[in-house]
Each structure stands twice: as structure tokens, then as C-alpha cells.
XYZ file of C-alpha atoms in Angstrom:
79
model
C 59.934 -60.563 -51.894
C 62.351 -61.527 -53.958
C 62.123 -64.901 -54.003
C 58.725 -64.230 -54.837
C 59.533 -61.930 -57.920
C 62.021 -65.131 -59.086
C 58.773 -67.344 -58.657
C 56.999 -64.950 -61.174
C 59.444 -64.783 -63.518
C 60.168 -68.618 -63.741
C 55.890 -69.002 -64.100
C 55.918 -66.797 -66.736
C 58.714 -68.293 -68.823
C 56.985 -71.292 -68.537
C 53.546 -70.551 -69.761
C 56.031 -68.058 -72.653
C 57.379 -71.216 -73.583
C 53.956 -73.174 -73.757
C 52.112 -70.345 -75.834
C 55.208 -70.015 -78.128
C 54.958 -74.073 -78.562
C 51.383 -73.436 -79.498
C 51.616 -70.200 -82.045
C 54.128 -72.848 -83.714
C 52.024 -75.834 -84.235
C 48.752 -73.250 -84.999
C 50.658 -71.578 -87.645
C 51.992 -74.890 -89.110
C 48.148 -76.207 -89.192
C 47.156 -72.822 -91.025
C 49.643 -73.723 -93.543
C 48.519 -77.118 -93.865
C 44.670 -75.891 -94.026
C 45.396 -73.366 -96.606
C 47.613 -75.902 -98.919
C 44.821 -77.877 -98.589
C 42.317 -75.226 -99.290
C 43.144 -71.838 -100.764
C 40.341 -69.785 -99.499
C 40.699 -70.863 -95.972
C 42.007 -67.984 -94.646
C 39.745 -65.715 -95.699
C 37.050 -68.369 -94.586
C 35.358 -67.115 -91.053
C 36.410 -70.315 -89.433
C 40.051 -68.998 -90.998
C 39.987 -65.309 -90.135
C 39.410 -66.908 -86.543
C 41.692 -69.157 -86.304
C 44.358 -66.654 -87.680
C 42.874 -64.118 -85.127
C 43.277 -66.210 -82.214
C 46.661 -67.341 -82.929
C 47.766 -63.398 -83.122
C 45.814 -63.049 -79.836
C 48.356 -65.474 -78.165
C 51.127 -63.698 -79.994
C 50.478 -60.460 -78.520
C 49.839 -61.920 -75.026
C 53.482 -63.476 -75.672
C 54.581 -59.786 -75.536
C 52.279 -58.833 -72.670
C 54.799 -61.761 -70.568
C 57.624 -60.451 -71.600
C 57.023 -56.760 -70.955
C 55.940 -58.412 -67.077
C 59.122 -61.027 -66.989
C 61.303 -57.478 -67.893
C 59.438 -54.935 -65.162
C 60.489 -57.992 -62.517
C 63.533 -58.528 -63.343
C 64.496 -55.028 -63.409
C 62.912 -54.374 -60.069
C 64.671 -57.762 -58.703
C 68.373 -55.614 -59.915
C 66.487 -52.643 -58.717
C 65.997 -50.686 -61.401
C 63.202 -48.493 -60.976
C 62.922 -45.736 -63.035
């Protein structure tokens, strides 16, 4: 089971790592679209493109609160 709960962990850090990649290059694009356009953001196609990117953010925490819950069962730490 353990080797199992390793295999979980090391997933997760992965697809952490790609969504973190990705939250970078959307919020460098953002900036780019508003310097090139003031009222992007508070454009619809803005407001959802700022949405999603906070979407990913907060599944970012979702992983980590997951990656912390197996690792503390792997040192079993329960409570």
C-alpha cells in the first residue's frame, strides 16, 4: 500500500508542477493582453480567462491538501 501511496504522491507532484507551469504562462498572457488592451480584463472573454486561471489555482491547493493527507498517512499520522 505504500508503494502505492508513493505512486500518488509522485502523480500528483507532477500534474502540481504542470498546472503551476500553466497559471505562470496564463498570468504572463493576461499581462500581455491587458498592456495591450486596458479593458480586457473586465472584457467577458477576460473575466474568463482570469476565472479559469484561479480555477487551476485553487485545484493547485486541492493537490496539495491530497499530496499532505498521503504523506502523513505513509509516516502514519492519522489523527
Amino acid at each position: 500500500k505504500m508503494a502505492k501511496l508513493n505512486k500518488l504522491i509522485n502523480f500528483l507532484d507532477t500534474i502540481d508542477e504542470e498546472i503551476k507551469q500553466e497559471i505562470y504562462n496564463r498570468e504572463e498572457q493576461a499581462e500581455n493582453k491587458t498592456d495591450a488592451w486596458e479593458g480586457w480584463e473586465d472584457s467577458e472573454k477576460g473575466q474568463d480567462y482570469i476565472y479559469k486561471t484561479e480555477a487551476l489555482d485553487d485545484l493547485r491547493n486541492l493537490i496539495d491538501e491530497v499530496i499532505d493527507k498521503a504523506q502523513r498517512i505513509k509516516e502514519k499520522d492519522y489523527y
